[in-house]
Coordinates of C-alpha atoms in Angstrom, one line a residue:
X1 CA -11.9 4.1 -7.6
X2 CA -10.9 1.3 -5.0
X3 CA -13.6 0.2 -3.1
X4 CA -12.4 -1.5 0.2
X5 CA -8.9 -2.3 1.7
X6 CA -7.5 -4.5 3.5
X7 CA -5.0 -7.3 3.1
X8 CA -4.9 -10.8 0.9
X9 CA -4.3 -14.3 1.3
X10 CA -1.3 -15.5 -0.8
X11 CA -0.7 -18.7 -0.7
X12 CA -4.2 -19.1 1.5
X13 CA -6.8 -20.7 -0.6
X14 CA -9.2 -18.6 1.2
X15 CA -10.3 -15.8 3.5
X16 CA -12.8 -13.2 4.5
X17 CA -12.6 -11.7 0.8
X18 CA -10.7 -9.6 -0.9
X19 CA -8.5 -6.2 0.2
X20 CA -10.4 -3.8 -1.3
X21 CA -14.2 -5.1 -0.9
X22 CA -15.0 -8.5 -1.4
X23 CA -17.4 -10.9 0.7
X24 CA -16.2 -14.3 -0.3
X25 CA -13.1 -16.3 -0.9
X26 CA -10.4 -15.1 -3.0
X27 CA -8.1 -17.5 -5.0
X28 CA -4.8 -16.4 -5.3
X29 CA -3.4 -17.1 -8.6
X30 CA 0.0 -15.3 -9.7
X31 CA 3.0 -17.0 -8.3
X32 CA 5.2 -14.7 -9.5
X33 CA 4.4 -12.3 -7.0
X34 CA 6.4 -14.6 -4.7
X35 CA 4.4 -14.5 -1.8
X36 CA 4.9 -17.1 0.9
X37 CA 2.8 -16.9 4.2
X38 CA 2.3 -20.4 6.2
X39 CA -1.0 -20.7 7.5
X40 CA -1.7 -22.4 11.2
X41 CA -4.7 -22.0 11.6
X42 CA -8.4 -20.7 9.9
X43 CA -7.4 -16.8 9.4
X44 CA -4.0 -17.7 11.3
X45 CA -0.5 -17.4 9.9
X46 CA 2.8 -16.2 9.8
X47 CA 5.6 -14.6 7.8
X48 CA 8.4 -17.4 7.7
X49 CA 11.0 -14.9 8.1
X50 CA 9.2 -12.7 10.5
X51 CA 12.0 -10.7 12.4
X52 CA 11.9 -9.5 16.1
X53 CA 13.7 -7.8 18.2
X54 CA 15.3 -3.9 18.8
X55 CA 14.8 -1.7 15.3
X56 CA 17.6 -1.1 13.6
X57 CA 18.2 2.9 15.4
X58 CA 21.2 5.2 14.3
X59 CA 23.9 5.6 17.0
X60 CA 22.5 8.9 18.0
X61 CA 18.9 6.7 18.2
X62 CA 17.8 10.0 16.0
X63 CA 17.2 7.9 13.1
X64 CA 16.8 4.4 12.3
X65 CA 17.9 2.3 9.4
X66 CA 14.1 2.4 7.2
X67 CA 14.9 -0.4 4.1
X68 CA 16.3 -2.4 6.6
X69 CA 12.8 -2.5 9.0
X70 CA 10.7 -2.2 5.3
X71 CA 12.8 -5.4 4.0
X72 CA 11.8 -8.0 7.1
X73 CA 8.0 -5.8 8.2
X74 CA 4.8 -8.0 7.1
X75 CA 1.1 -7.7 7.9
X76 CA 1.6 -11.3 8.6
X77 CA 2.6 -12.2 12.0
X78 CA 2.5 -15.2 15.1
X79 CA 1.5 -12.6 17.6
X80 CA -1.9 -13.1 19.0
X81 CA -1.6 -9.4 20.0
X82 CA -2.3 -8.6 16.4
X83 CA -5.5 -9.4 14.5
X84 CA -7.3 -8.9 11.0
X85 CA -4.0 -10.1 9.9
X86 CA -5.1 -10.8 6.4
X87 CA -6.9 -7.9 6.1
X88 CA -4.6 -4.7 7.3
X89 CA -3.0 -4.5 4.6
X90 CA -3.4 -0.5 4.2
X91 CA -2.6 0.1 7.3
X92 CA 0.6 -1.9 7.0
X93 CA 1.1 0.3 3.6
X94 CA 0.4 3.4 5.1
X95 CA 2.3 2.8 8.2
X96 CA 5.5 1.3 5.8
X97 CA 5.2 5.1 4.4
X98 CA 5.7 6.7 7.3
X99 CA 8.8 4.5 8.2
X100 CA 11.2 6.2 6.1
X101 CA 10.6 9.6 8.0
X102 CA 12.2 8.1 11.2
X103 CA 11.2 7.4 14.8
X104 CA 9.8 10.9 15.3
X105 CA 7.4 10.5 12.9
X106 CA 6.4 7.3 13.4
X107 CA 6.0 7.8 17.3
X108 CA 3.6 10.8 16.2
X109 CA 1.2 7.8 14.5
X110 CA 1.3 6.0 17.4
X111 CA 0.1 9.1 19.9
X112 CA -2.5 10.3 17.3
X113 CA -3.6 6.5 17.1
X114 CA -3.4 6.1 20.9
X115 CA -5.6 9.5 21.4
X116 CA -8.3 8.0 18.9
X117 CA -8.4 4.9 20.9
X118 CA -8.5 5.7 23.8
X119 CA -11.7 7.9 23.2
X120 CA -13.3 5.4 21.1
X121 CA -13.0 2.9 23.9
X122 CA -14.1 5.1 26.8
X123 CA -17.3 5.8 24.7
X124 CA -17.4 2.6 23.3
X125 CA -17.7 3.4 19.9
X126 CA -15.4 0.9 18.8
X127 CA -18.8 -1.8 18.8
X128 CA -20.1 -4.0 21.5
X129 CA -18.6 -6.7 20.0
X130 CA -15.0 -7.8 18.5
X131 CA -13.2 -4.7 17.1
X132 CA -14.1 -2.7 21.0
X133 CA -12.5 -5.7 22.7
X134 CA -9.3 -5.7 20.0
X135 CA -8.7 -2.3 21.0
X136 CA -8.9 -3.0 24.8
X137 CA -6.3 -5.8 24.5
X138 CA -3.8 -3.5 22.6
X139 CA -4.5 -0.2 24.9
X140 CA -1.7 -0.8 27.4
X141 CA 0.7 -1.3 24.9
X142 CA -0.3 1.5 23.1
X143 CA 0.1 3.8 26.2
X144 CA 3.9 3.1 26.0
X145 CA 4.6 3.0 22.3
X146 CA 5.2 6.5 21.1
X147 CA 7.6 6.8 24.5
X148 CA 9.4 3.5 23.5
X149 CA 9.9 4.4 19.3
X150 CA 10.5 7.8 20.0
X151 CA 14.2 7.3 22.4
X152 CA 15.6 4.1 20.7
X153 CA 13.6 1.3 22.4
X154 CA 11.2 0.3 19.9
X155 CA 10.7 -3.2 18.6
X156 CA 9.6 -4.6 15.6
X157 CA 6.7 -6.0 17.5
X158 CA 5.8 -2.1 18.0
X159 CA 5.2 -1.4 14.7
X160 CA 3.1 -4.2 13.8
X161 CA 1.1 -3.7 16.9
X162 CA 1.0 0.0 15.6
X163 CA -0.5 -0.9 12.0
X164 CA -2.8 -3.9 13.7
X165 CA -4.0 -0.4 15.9
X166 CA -4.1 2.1 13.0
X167 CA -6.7 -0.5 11.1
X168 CA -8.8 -1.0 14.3
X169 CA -9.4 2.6 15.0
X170 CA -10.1 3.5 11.4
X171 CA -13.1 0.6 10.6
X172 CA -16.3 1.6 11.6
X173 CA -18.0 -1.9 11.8
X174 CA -17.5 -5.3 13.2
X175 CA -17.8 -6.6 10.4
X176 CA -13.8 -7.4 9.3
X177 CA -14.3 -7.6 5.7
X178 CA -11.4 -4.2 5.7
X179 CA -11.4 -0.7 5.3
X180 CA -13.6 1.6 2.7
X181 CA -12.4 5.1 1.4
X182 CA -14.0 6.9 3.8
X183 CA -12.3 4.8 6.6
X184 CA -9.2 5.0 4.6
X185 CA -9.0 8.9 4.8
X186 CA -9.6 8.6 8.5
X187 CA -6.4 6.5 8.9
X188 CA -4.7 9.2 6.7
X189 CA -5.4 11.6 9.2
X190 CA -3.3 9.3 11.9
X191 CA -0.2 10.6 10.0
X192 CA 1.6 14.0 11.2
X193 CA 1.9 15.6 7.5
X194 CA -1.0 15.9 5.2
X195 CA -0.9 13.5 1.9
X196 CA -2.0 14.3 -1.2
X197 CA -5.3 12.0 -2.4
X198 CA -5.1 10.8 -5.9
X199 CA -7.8 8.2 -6.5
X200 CA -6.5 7.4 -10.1
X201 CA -7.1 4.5 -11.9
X202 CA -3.6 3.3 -13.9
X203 CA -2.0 1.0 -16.0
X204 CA 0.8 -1.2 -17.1
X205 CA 4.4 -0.3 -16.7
X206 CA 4.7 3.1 -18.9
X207 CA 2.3 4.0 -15.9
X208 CA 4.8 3.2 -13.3
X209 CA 7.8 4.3 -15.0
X210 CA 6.2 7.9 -14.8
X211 CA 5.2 7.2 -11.3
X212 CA 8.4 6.4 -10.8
X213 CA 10.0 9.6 -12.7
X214 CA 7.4 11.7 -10.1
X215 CA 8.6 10.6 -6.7
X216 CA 12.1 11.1 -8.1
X217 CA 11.3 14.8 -7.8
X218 CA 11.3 14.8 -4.1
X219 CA 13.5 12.7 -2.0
X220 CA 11.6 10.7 0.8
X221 CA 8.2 11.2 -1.3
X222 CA 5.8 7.7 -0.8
X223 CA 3.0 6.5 -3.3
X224 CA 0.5 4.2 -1.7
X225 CA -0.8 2.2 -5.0
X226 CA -3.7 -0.8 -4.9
X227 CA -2.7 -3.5 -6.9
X228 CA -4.6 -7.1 -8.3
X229 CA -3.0 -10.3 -6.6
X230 CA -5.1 -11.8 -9.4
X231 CA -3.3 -10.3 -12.3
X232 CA -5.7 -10.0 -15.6
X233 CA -7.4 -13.2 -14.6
X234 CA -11.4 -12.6 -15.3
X235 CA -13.2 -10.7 -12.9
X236 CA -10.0 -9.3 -11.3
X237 CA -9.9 -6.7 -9.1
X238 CA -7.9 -4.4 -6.8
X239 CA -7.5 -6.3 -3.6
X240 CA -4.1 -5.5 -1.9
X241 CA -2.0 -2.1 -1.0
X242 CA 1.7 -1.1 -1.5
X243 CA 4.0 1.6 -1.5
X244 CA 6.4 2.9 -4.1
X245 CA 9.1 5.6 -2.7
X246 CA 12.1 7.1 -3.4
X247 CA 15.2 7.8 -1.0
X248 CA 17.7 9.1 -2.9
X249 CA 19.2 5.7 -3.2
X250 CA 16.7 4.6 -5.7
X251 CA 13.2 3.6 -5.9
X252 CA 11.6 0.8 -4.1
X253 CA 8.7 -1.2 -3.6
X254 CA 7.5 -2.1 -0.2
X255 CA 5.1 -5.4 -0.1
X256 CA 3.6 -6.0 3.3
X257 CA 1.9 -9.1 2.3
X258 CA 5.1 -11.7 3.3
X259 CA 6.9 -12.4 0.2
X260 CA 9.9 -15.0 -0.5
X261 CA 13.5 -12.9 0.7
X262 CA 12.9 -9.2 1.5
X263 CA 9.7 -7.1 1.8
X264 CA 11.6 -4.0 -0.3
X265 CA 12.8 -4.5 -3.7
X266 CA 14.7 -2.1 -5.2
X267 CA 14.5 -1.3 -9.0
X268 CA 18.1 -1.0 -9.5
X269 CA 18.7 -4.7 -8.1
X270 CA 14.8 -6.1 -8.9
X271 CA 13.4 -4.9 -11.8
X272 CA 12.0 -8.1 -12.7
X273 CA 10.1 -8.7 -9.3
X274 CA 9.0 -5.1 -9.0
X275 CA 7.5 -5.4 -12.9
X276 CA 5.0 -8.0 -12.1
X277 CA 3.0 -5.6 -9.8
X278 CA 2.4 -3.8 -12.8
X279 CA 2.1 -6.0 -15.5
X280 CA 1.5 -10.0 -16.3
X281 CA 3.8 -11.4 -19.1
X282 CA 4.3 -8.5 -20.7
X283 CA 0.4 -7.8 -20.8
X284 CA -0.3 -4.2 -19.0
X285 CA -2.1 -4.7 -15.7
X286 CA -4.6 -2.3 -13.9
X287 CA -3.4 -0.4 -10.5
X288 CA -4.2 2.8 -9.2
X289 CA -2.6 5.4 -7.6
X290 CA -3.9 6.1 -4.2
X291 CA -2.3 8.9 -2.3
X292 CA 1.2 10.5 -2.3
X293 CA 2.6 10.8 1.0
X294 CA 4.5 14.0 2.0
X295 CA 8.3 13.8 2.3
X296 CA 9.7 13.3 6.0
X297 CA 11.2 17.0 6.6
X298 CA 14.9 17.5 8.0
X299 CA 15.7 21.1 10.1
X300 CA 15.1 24.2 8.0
X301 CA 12.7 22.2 6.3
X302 CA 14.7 20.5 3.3
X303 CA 13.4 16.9 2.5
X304 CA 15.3 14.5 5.1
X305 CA 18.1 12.6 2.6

């Protein structure tokens, strides 16, 4: 059972502690993982290929292209707008599984997490202290979001405001260190259709293969799994959230924490980058299996293709 989430530190030699529950600094130690955020500052950093500008809509502005805004979305970003960088890493996740059911879906995040909010500022339940004035910062651009994603108009910068938001509303402390199961089924209940908790510890690749096999049942289906950024090195543990999906095109994995070349690897075309999540030189590694995430539905409800 994971015990906190949150985000991790790459090529950082240290931060607040781990994803899912540490106090201290973690040591990142598997290179193969090819992660590559630059660090400005203490707690401060950036993807180097972070991407703005208009997302990538369908002509009709209906849809949007979704491997194309999962391959260039981090968790990692210059915008001072966006905080617990390091440490949102399931929101990131959870918000990368909502992606692929389109701008509809992901505008009904942003008003569910723009209602929460909005009601935890105006009872001031978000703290006295840092998280309370986070969320004040972010409100007027929250007001606008769901508007601006839902008829063509949203940004890149949207979503990673969105995810920075999701995180904020869902911790219950000030204390930054990232988000518990509890608060982790809170942000679940941001998202418009209800996933399916799992909780299930895994491992190695015969795991993932059948993971793999079970989101191939249902086109658009999303896994949000925990992995170790540590690998089998003593005293590893699960620290950092991804999702594994399917859309009919194949399955892909969808890394938030900025990674060298695209966020979304498909298996098809990168086997060998998507197998180290899941095992370290040919030695089976731990992961669990979080939630499944419901299919986005299309009219007459068939799974969206």
């Amino acid at each position: 059972m994971m015990q906190a989430a949150g985000g991790n530190v790459a090529t950082w030699e240290a931060t607040r502690g781990g994803a899912f529950g540490g106090s201290g600094p973690v040591q990142m130690s598997r290179p193969e993982l090819e992660q590559n955020a630059i660090q400005t500052g203490p707690h401060e950093g950036r993807d180097p290929e972070e991407v703005n500008g208009r997302l990538p809509y369908t002509e009709d502005r209906q849809g949007w292209d979704h491997a194309r805004i999962l391959a260039h979305l981090t968790q990692i970003d210059s915008d001072p707008l966006t905080v617990v960088d390091d440490m949102r890493c399931s929101a990131a996740a959870m918000l990368g599984a909502q992606i692929p059911g389109g701008p509809a879906r992901v505008a009904a995040v942003a008003e569910r997490t723009l209602a929460r909010m909005t009601e935890q500022v105006g009872r001031s339940e978000g703290g006295r202290g840092t998280r309370l004035r986070q969320m004040r910062d972010l409100l007027p651009i929250m007001r606008s979001m769901a508007g601006l994603i839902a008829t063509g108009n949203g940004r890149y910068e949207n979503l990673r405001h969105l995810a920075c938001a999701m995180y904020l509303v869902s911790e219950t402390t000030d204390a930054g260190d990232g988000l518990g199961p509890e608060e982790r089924a809170s942000m679940a209940e941001l998202t418009p259709e209800e996933d399916r908790l799992v909780s299930e510890e895994r491992r190695g690749w015969g795991a993932a293969e059948a993971l793999f096999a079970e989101l191939r049942r249902t086109v658009g289906q999303v896994a949000l799994v925990g992995i170790s950024t540590n690998g089998d090195a003593p005293g590893a543990r699960i620290n950092h959230n991804i999702t594994v999906g399917f859309d009919g095109a194949d399955i892909y994995v969808y890394d938030p924490w900025p990674r060298a070349g695209d966020q979304l690897m498909r298996l098809g075309s990168a086997e060998r980058q998507i197998r180290v999540y899941f095992e370290q030189d040919g030695r089976p590694l731990n992961w669990t299996l979080e939630r499944f995430v419901p299919a986005a539905r299309a009219p007459g409800g068939r799974p969206a293709r």
